[in-house]
Amino acid sequence: MISDNAGGLPRYCHPYHGGWDVARIALDIPESRILFVCPVSCARIICLNAVKYDYKDRINVLALTEDDIVSGAYEQKTVEAACRVLEDASPRPRALILYVSCIDAMLGNDHSFQCEEIMERFPGVNCFVLRMCPITRYSGDLPLVALQRDMYAALPDLPEEEAGEVPGGPREREKTVVFIGTNIAPAEENELVSVIKSAGFKALHIQASESYDDFLAVRKASLVMSLMPFGSSAAKLLKERFGIPFIPYFAKYDPASIRKTVQDLCTALGAPLPDMDAMEAETIDILKKTAEAVGDTELIIDSTATLFPDALRETLKAAGFKIASVLADDAARTAPDVDSGSINVPRARSYAPSRDAIAIGMVASSFEGTSKSVDIFYDSGDWGHQGLRSLAGRILEAAKAPKTAEDIRKEARR
Amino acid sequence: MKDLYIDLPPFAPDYGGACEAMYELGGLVLIHDASGCTVNYVSFDEPRWHDRPGSVFCSGLTEIEAVMGDDEALIGKALRAAEILEPSFIAYVGSSVPMVVGTDFEGIARETEERSGIPSFGFDCNGIRSYVHGAGRVLLALTKRFCGEKTDSRGTLVLGQLPLDDNGIEASERLKSLFPDLRASISFGCGIEDLKEAQNAEKIAVVSASGLPAAEYLRGRYGIPFEVGLPLKQAEKDHKKTLVIGEDVRAASLAKALGNADGLDLFSPSGLCRYHSASEDEIRRIAADYDNVVADPCFRPLVKGNLVPLPTISVSGGIFKDTVSAFDTDAIAALLL
């Protein structure tokens, strides 16, 4: 009883794990701060994650009351609360995000006048609205797609003196390649980063930056790479607004897709193609050795670990791993490479003694009750060959040091 | 500014308390939301989710269903699930969007019961009120519906024990040991049969304010006396002025056991604590008058004096480890100035 679009049953919800909620993703914008404007319950999970992962000082909440909602009084309260947050903050943030929740979609609010008033009172602060509205997931872009788009939609226009001939575009582009669509910046040793650097470009992911100026610098970038489908709308928006070309590379795990992406990147940057054969051979060798070490222990992959579980399954299977199943909830919408006939939508959660299997992803771990778990969420920042090698290491670690979902949850306590 | 949370996280809401009160009773519980509210509950408000089966689900409310008032989609999901699970009852629990569109949960429950023959309930929670309010309503409704004739008078019935009031299942187990003649603790470690026999208790112990409405009902209908508070051992060590922050009954009980202490209730006053407030500014001002503050670690930014950390799920959702047992007054007193 896991999916609400298969058979009209209620939806089973997994405990949230991984820390990358919509607020933390938005806080990838450097020097930003969030004011949630919502019923108190909507922001609880957000704030507790923030306490757990130590960024609560960047999140505040204006709790709406029933009276506020009925009277509309919260519109002015929002401005007052935002001003209090900005007055008290030291150093003052350069972006203030008014985050609203599902009821905002119902009330049809327009927050533009509030943002304008706040920016008038605090020049130098970019105030804009983001939405945490799971209720709209079937009536527009997926929430995480909309979030990425709205984050980059908040970029101010280029000042007139920096604008070029192409409408919205810069007079001069910087030698920068921007990664979007993901929560975590690619590792320095990732092959995409290596190619970018070898071509004399800077690799920029705002998550790895501490300066709001880097967010603004996105406007002048030479190329955008969307590492996951979540960035597709944002990439189009950046092209429309600032004329930045993009490569819709998605985090796939099969060597052929990785090779094509690296080729596309090299072509776009005029960089020489690295020795992909050697890279591929090394990755396959590592995977095969890991598969041997893991032996007969089966793997279960879930679609919160990666948006491309089928590609991962095929690659791991080819290396000799035994794949028990791929679990996917609402797969048709969130995991684009999944063949719906090949996935398992589980119907009953196991409370039986631990099953001797390795779960890749925490949904599989808790739902199947496995004794071994690889705690990754939407690739956890790993892509391409570097990602596959990193994953191999984590599978081996899970095999050697068994942990259930509950063990991992308890370890995360402060 | 009232309602502005700068340092604190928002506390557990009414739907969390409502679901906790029903978790082990064998009912089919549907939180009527898109998913965020249910994830909130299973992630931070319900430690039993990791430990034992429960039937709390999300209705998967969509924008179009909310706008069109499509109650049939909700009822249909409940009835299909009930065919599989054969629950002892069906309960609908509201959230913020149903509040805005004015969903008639009691009407939906009536229709569900007519069509299924299964006792059904509707609770118009809204994610704004406290968990104590949500749990209190549920316990009262279930007690009214399921308690029959009194045929016995034996043991202590504990009312209002929710894991939300503690910091994990182990702590909740320890609380039960405070009552040697325990008959049942609603709703922790009990089933629907225990609830159906609640009227046969000799006496009732109300251990959080959520148990009060049901206790008053049982006293009114069956004449069962109740006492409010935890039977904690009186602390032996003297200490400076102390403030205990938490749920009304719990905080007042601990303050009394420690001596030279006052309680501050965060959720829903039953009138036991000296103070009631959920405002950061006000709590900061009150706490400034005390040398010691016993409270969840999340209150640290509000406290200038000595903070003795006593995490509770209702505040910090189980993310902090226990440093001292909430029921060991001597151990807590030892940490006071």
PDB file of C-alpha atoms in Angstrom, chain A residues 71-263:
ATOM      1  CA  SER A  71      -8.732  37.748   7.987  1.00  0.00           C
ATOM      2  CA  GLY A  72      -5.752  37.924   5.651  1.00  0.00           C
ATOM      3  CA  ALA A  73      -3.852  39.642   8.448  1.00  0.00           C
ATOM      4  CA  TYR A  74      -0.805  37.515   7.796  1.00  0.00           C
ATOM      5  CA  GLU A  75       0.040  39.576   4.728  1.00  0.00           C
ATOM      6  CA  GLN A  76       1.139  42.478   6.915  1.00  0.00           C
ATOM      7  CA  LYS A  77       2.466  40.124   9.599  1.00  0.00           C
ATOM      8  CA  THR A  78       4.730  38.594   6.970  1.00  0.00           C
ATOM      9  CA  VAL A  79       6.318  41.945   6.241  1.00  0.00           C
ATOM     10  CA  GLU A  80       6.771  42.669   9.955  1.00  0.00           C
ATOM     11  CA  ALA A  81       8.257  39.235  10.593  1.00  0.00           C
ATOM     12  CA  ALA A  82      10.607  39.524   7.615  1.00  0.00           C
ATOM     13  CA  CYS A  83      11.817  42.911   8.821  1.00  0.00           C
ATOM     14  CA  ARG A  84      12.410  41.560  12.331  1.00  0.00           C
ATOM     15  CA  VAL A  85      14.401  38.642  10.889  1.00  0.00           C
ATOM     16  CA  LEU A  86      16.494  40.939   8.717  1.00  0.00           C
ATOM     17  CA  GLU A  87      17.067  43.484  11.488  1.00  0.00           C
ATOM     18  CA  ASP A  88      18.257  40.810  13.900  1.00  0.00           C
ATOM     19  CA  ALA A  89      20.415  38.889  11.428  1.00  0.00           C
ATOM     20  CA  SER A  90      24.124  39.451  11.576  1.00  0.00           C
ATOM     21  CA  PRO A  91      25.558  39.410   9.004  1.00  0.00           C
ATOM     22  CA  ARG A  92      22.481  40.461   7.074  1.00  0.00           C
ATOM     23  CA  PRO A  93      21.531  37.898   4.416  1.00  0.00           C
ATOM     24  CA  ARG A  94      21.616  38.990   0.790  1.00  0.00           C
ATOM     25  CA  ALA A  95      18.567  36.901  -0.096  1.00  0.00           C
ATOM     26  CA  LEU A  96      15.419  36.367   1.946  1.00  0.00           C
ATOM     27  CA  ILE A  97      13.187  33.546   0.807  1.00  0.00           C
ATOM     28  CA  LEU A  98       9.523  33.673   1.806  1.00  0.00           C
ATOM     29  CA  TYR A  99       8.610  30.000   1.764  1.00  0.00           C
ATOM     30  CA  VAL A 100       4.919  29.165   1.577  1.00  0.00           C
ATOM     31  CA  SER A 101       3.093  25.838   1.786  1.00  0.00           C
ATOM     32  CA  CYS A 102       0.061  24.051   0.322  1.00  0.00           C
ATOM     33  CA  ILE A 103      -2.552  26.391   1.731  1.00  0.00           C
ATOM     34  CA  ASP A 104      -1.011  29.221  -0.230  1.00  0.00           C
ATOM     35  CA  ALA A 105      -1.936  27.397  -3.444  1.00  0.00           C
ATOM     36  CA  MET A 106      -5.503  27.173  -2.144  1.00  0.00           C
ATOM     37  CA  LEU A 107      -5.679  30.832  -1.151  1.00  0.00           C
ATOM     38  CA  GLY A 108      -4.140  32.043  -4.415  1.00  0.00           C
ATOM     39  CA  ASN A 109      -1.952  34.634  -2.752  1.00  0.00           C
ATOM     40  CA  ASP A 110       0.185  37.161  -4.571  1.00  0.00           C
ATOM     41  CA  HIS A 111       3.225  37.973  -2.454  1.00  0.00           C
ATOM     42  CA  SER A 112       4.829  40.426  -4.847  1.00  0.00           C
ATOM     43  CA  PHE A 113       3.834  43.525  -2.870  1.00  0.00           C
ATOM     44  CA  GLN A 114       5.302  42.023   0.299  1.00  0.00           C
ATOM     45  CA  CYS A 115       8.582  41.272  -1.453  1.00  0.00           C
ATOM     46  CA  GLU A 116       8.678  44.788  -2.880  1.00  0.00           C
ATOM     47  CA  GLU A 117       8.025  46.371   0.505  1.00  0.00           C
ATOM     48  CA  ILE A 118      10.717  44.261   2.154  1.00  0.00           C
ATOM     49  CA  MET A 119      13.255  45.092  -0.564  1.00  0.00           C
ATOM     50  CA  GLU A 120      12.426  48.773  -0.302  1.00  0.00           C
ATOM     51  CA  ARG A 121      13.076  48.674   3.448  1.00  0.00           C
ATOM     52  CA  PHE A 122      16.213  46.570   3.047  1.00  0.00           C
ATOM     53  CA  PRO A 123      18.001  47.588  -0.136  1.00  0.00           C
ATOM     54  CA  GLY A 124      20.551  44.996  -1.131  1.00  0.00           C
ATOM     55  CA  VAL A 125      18.350  42.100  -0.036  1.00  0.00           C
ATOM     56  CA  ASN A 126      16.754  40.045  -2.782  1.00  0.00           C
ATOM     57  CA  CYS A 127      13.376  38.889  -1.422  1.00  0.00           C
ATOM     58  CA  PHE A 128      11.412  36.274  -3.329  1.00  0.00           C
ATOM     59  CA  VAL A 129       8.914  33.452  -2.850  1.00  0.00           C
ATOM     60  CA  LEU A 130       9.422  29.696  -3.046  1.00  0.00           C
ATOM     61  CA  ARG A 131       6.721  27.092  -2.647  1.00  0.00           C
ATOM     62  CA  MET A 132       6.571  23.838  -0.705  1.00  0.00           C
ATOM     63  CA  CYS A 133       3.311  22.576  -2.152  1.00  0.00           C
ATOM     64  CA  PRO A 134       3.135  18.791  -2.549  1.00  0.00           C
ATOM     65  CA  ILE A 135      -0.571  19.228  -3.214  1.00  0.00           C
ATOM     66  CA  THR A 136       0.257  20.587  -6.676  1.00  0.00           C
ATOM     67  CA  ARG A 137       2.354  17.596  -7.703  1.00  0.00           C
ATOM     68  CA  TYR A 138      -0.218  16.443 -10.263  1.00  0.00           C
ATOM     69  CA  SER A 139      -1.126  19.900 -11.529  1.00  0.00           C
ATOM     70  CA  GLY A 140       2.159  21.234 -12.837  1.00  0.00           C
ATOM     71  CA  ASP A 141       5.854  20.566 -12.582  1.00  0.00           C
ATOM     72  CA  LEU A 142       6.995  18.135  -9.923  1.00  0.00           C
ATOM     73  CA  PRO A 143       7.747  20.101  -6.731  1.00  0.00           C
ATOM     74  CA  LEU A 144      11.521  19.589  -7.019  1.00  0.00           C
ATOM     75  CA  VAL A 145      11.502  20.667 -10.677  1.00  0.00           C
ATOM     76  CA  ALA A 146       9.522  23.785  -9.811  1.00  0.00           C
ATOM     77  CA  LEU A 147      11.848  24.503  -6.907  1.00  0.00           C
ATOM     78  CA  GLN A 148      14.969  24.499  -9.109  1.00  0.00           C
ATOM     79  CA  ARG A 149      13.226  26.694 -11.671  1.00  0.00           C
ATOM     80  CA  ASP A 150      11.970  29.176  -9.067  1.00  0.00           C
ATOM     81  CA  MET A 151      15.391  29.405  -7.420  1.00  0.00           C
ATOM     82  CA  TYR A 152      16.997  30.537 -10.668  1.00  0.00           C
ATOM     83  CA  ALA A 153      13.967  32.641 -11.621  1.00  0.00           C
ATOM     84  CA  ALA A 154      14.882  34.703  -8.550  1.00  0.00           C
ATOM     85  CA  LEU A 155      18.110  35.852 -10.185  1.00  0.00           C
ATOM     86  CA  PRO A 156      17.804  39.583 -10.803  1.00  0.00           C
ATOM     87  CA  ASP A 157      18.207  40.904 -14.349  1.00  0.00           C
ATOM     88  CA  LEU A 158      21.715  41.926 -15.331  1.00  0.00           C
ATOM     89  CA  PRO A 159      22.436  45.614 -14.790  1.00  0.00           C
ATOM     90  CA  GLU A 160      22.178  47.605 -17.998  1.00  0.00           C
ATOM     91  CA  GLU A 161      25.929  48.244 -18.195  1.00  0.00           C
ATOM     92  CA  GLU A 162      26.626  44.483 -18.135  1.00  0.00           C
ATOM     93  CA  ALA A 163      23.920  43.505 -20.613  1.00  0.00           C
ATOM     94  CA  GLY A 164      24.887  42.422 -24.118  1.00  0.00           C
ATOM     95  CA  GLU A 165      23.196  42.367 -27.491  1.00  0.00           C
ATOM     96  CA  VAL A 166      21.280  39.140 -26.894  1.00  0.00           C
ATOM     97  CA  PRO A 167      18.206  40.127 -24.840  1.00  0.00           C
ATOM     98  CA  GLY A 168      18.908  39.391 -21.192  1.00  0.00           C
ATOM     99  CA  GLY A 169      22.367  38.020 -21.915  1.00  0.00           C
ATOM    100  CA  PRO A 170      25.644  39.477 -20.677  1.00  0.00           C
ATOM    101  CA  ARG A 171      28.052  41.626 -22.675  1.00  0.00           C
ATOM    102  CA  GLU A 172      30.829  39.225 -21.791  1.00  0.00           C
ATOM    103  CA  ARG A 173      30.493  35.604 -20.699  1.00  0.00           C
ATOM    104  CA  GLU A 174      32.641  34.147 -17.966  1.00  0.00           C
ATOM    105  CA  LYS A 175      34.505  30.888 -18.504  1.00  0.00           C
ATOM    106  CA  THR A 176      32.205  29.084 -16.098  1.00  0.00           C
ATOM    107  CA  VAL A 177      30.157  25.903 -16.354  1.00  0.00           C
ATOM    108  CA  VAL A 178      27.254  25.810 -13.923  1.00  0.00           C
ATOM    109  CA  PHE A 179      25.852  22.568 -12.502  1.00  0.00           C
ATOM    110  CA  ILE A 180      22.170  22.645 -11.601  1.00  0.00           C
ATOM    111  CA  GLY A 181      19.413  20.148 -10.837  1.00  0.00           C
ATOM    112  CA  THR A 182      21.140  18.577  -7.869  1.00  0.00           C
ATOM    113  CA  ASN A 183      21.554  19.295  -4.204  1.00  0.00           C
ATOM    114  CA  ILE A 184      25.246  18.572  -3.922  1.00  0.00           C
ATOM    115  CA  ALA A 185      28.167  19.802  -5.978  1.00  0.00           C
ATOM    116  CA  PRO A 186      30.097  17.116  -7.898  1.00  0.00           C
ATOM    117  CA  ALA A 187      33.340  15.958  -6.314  1.00  0.00           C
ATOM    118  CA  GLU A 188      36.584  17.563  -7.471  1.00  0.00           C
ATOM    119  CA  GLU A 189      37.730  14.207  -8.837  1.00  0.00           C
ATOM    120  CA  ASN A 190      34.591  13.762 -10.948  1.00  0.00           C
ATOM    121  CA  GLU A 191      35.411  13.392 -14.656  1.00  0.00           C
ATOM    122  CA  LEU A 192      33.061  16.226 -15.613  1.00  0.00           C
ATOM    123  CA  VAL A 193      34.888  18.603 -13.302  1.00  0.00           C
ATOM    124  CA  SER A 194      38.241  17.414 -14.678  1.00  0.00           C
ATOM    125  CA  VAL A 195      37.167  18.087 -18.249  1.00  0.00           C
ATOM    126  CA  ILE A 196      35.857  21.539 -17.352  1.00  0.00           C
ATOM    127  CA  LYS A 197      39.071  22.466 -15.571  1.00  0.00           C
ATOM    128  CA  SER A 198      41.308  21.057 -18.291  1.00  0.00           C
ATOM    129  CA  ALA A 199      39.516  23.305 -20.790  1.00  0.00           C
ATOM    130  CA  GLY A 200      40.296  26.355 -18.656  1.00  0.00           C
ATOM    131  CA  PHE A 201      36.788  26.790 -17.280  1.00  0.00           C
ATOM    132  CA  LYS A 202      35.556  27.077 -13.721  1.00  0.00           C
ATOM    133  CA  ALA A 203      33.060  24.461 -12.465  1.00  0.00           C
ATOM    134  CA  LEU A 204      30.386  26.161 -10.372  1.00  0.00           C
ATOM    135  CA  HIS A 205      27.685  24.627  -8.211  1.00  0.00           C
ATOM    136  CA  ILE A 206      26.193  27.141  -5.815  1.00  0.00           C
ATOM    137  CA  GLN A 207      26.025  24.527  -3.046  1.00  0.00           C
ATOM    138  CA  ALA A 208      29.802  24.616  -2.836  1.00  0.00           C
ATOM    139  CA  SER A 209      29.968  28.386  -2.696  1.00  0.00           C
ATOM    140  CA  GLU A 210      29.752  30.756   0.253  1.00  0.00           C
ATOM    141  CA  SER A 211      29.199  33.958  -1.701  1.00  0.00           C
ATOM    142  CA  TYR A 212      25.953  35.264  -3.121  1.00  0.00           C
ATOM    143  CA  ASP A 213      28.090  36.763  -5.898  1.00  0.00           C
ATOM    144  CA  ASP A 214      28.568  33.237  -7.237  1.00  0.00           C
ATOM    145  CA  PHE A 215      24.803  32.896  -7.483  1.00  0.00           C
ATOM    146  CA  LEU A 216      24.708  36.144  -9.469  1.00  0.00           C
ATOM    147  CA  ALA A 217      27.593  34.880 -11.610  1.00  0.00           C
ATOM    148  CA  VAL A 218      25.336  32.122 -12.953  1.00  0.00           C
ATOM    149  CA  ARG A 219      23.853  34.804 -15.258  1.00  0.00           C
ATOM    150  CA  LYS A 220      27.128  35.153 -17.137  1.00  0.00           C
ATOM    151  CA  ALA A 221      28.018  31.456 -17.378  1.00  0.00           C
ATOM    152  CA  SER A 222      29.070  29.883 -20.662  1.00  0.00           C
ATOM    153  CA  LEU A 223      27.283  26.588 -20.170  1.00  0.00           C
ATOM    154  CA  VAL A 224      24.735  24.960 -17.871  1.00  0.00           C
ATOM    155  CA  MET A 225      24.687  21.238 -17.121  1.00  0.00           C
ATOM    156  CA  SER A 226      21.572  19.817 -15.532  1.00  0.00           C
ATOM    157  CA  LEU A 227      22.783  16.775 -13.649  1.00  0.00           C
ATOM    158  CA  MET A 228      19.324  15.428 -12.943  1.00  0.00           C
ATOM    159  CA  PRO A 229      15.888  15.900 -14.519  1.00  0.00           C
ATOM    160  CA  PHE A 230      14.977  18.209 -11.638  1.00  0.00           C
ATOM    161  CA  GLY A 231      17.010  20.917 -13.366  1.00  0.00           C
ATOM    162  CA  SER A 232      15.293  20.711 -16.748  1.00  0.00           C
ATOM    163  CA  SER A 233      12.930  23.653 -16.264  1.00  0.00           C
ATOM    164  CA  ALA A 234      15.641  25.762 -14.649  1.00  0.00           C
ATOM    165  CA  ALA A 235      18.008  25.088 -17.574  1.00  0.00           C
ATOM    166  CA  LYS A 236      15.389  26.247 -20.064  1.00  0.00           C
ATOM    167  CA  LEU A 237      14.721  29.319 -17.984  1.00  0.00           C
ATOM    168  CA  LEU A 238      18.415  30.234 -17.849  1.00  0.00           C
ATOM    169  CA  LYS A 239      18.631  29.870 -21.603  1.00  0.00           C
ATOM    170  CA  GLU A 240      15.592  32.064 -22.146  1.00  0.00           C
ATOM    171  CA  ARG A 241      16.602  34.750 -19.659  1.00  0.00           C
ATOM    172  CA  PHE A 242      20.368  34.909 -20.101  1.00  0.00           C
ATOM    173  CA  GLY A 243      20.994  32.991 -23.325  1.00  0.00           C
ATOM    174  CA  ILE A 244      23.068  30.277 -21.634  1.00  0.00           C
ATOM    175  CA  PRO A 245      23.239  27.002 -23.611  1.00  0.00           C
ATOM    176  CA  PHE A 246      22.699  23.812 -21.624  1.00  0.00           C
ATOM    177  CA  ILE A 247      23.486  20.125 -21.754  1.00  0.00           C
ATOM    178  CA  PRO A 248      20.634  18.069 -20.381  1.00  0.00           C
ATOM    179  CA  TYR A 249      22.948  15.467 -18.888  1.00  0.00           C
ATOM    180  CA  PHE A 250      21.194  13.292 -16.410  1.00  0.00           C
ATOM    181  CA  ALA A 251      22.895  11.153 -13.840  1.00  0.00           C
ATOM    182  CA  LYS A 252      22.919   7.804 -15.556  1.00  0.00           C
ATOM    183  CA  TYR A 253      24.995   4.867 -14.543  1.00  0.00           C
ATOM    184  CA  ASP A 254      25.542   3.054 -17.795  1.00  0.00           C
ATOM    185  CA  PRO A 255      28.978   3.524 -19.374  1.00  0.00           C
ATOM    186  CA  ALA A 256      27.562   4.410 -22.813  1.00  0.00           C
ATOM    187  CA  SER A 257      25.557   7.333 -21.426  1.00  0.00           C
ATOM    188  CA  ILE A 258      28.498   8.531 -19.389  1.00  0.00           C
ATOM    189  CA  ARG A 259      30.733   8.462 -22.470  1.00  0.00           C
ATOM    190  CA  LYS A 260      28.199  10.420 -24.546  1.00  0.00           C
ATOM    191  CA  THR A 261      27.881  13.087 -21.874  1.00  0.00           C
ATOM    192  CA  VAL A 262      31.612  13.559 -21.540  1.00  0.00           C
ATOM    193  CA  GLN A 263      31.846  13.754 -25.359  1.00  0.00           C
TER     194      GLN A 263
END
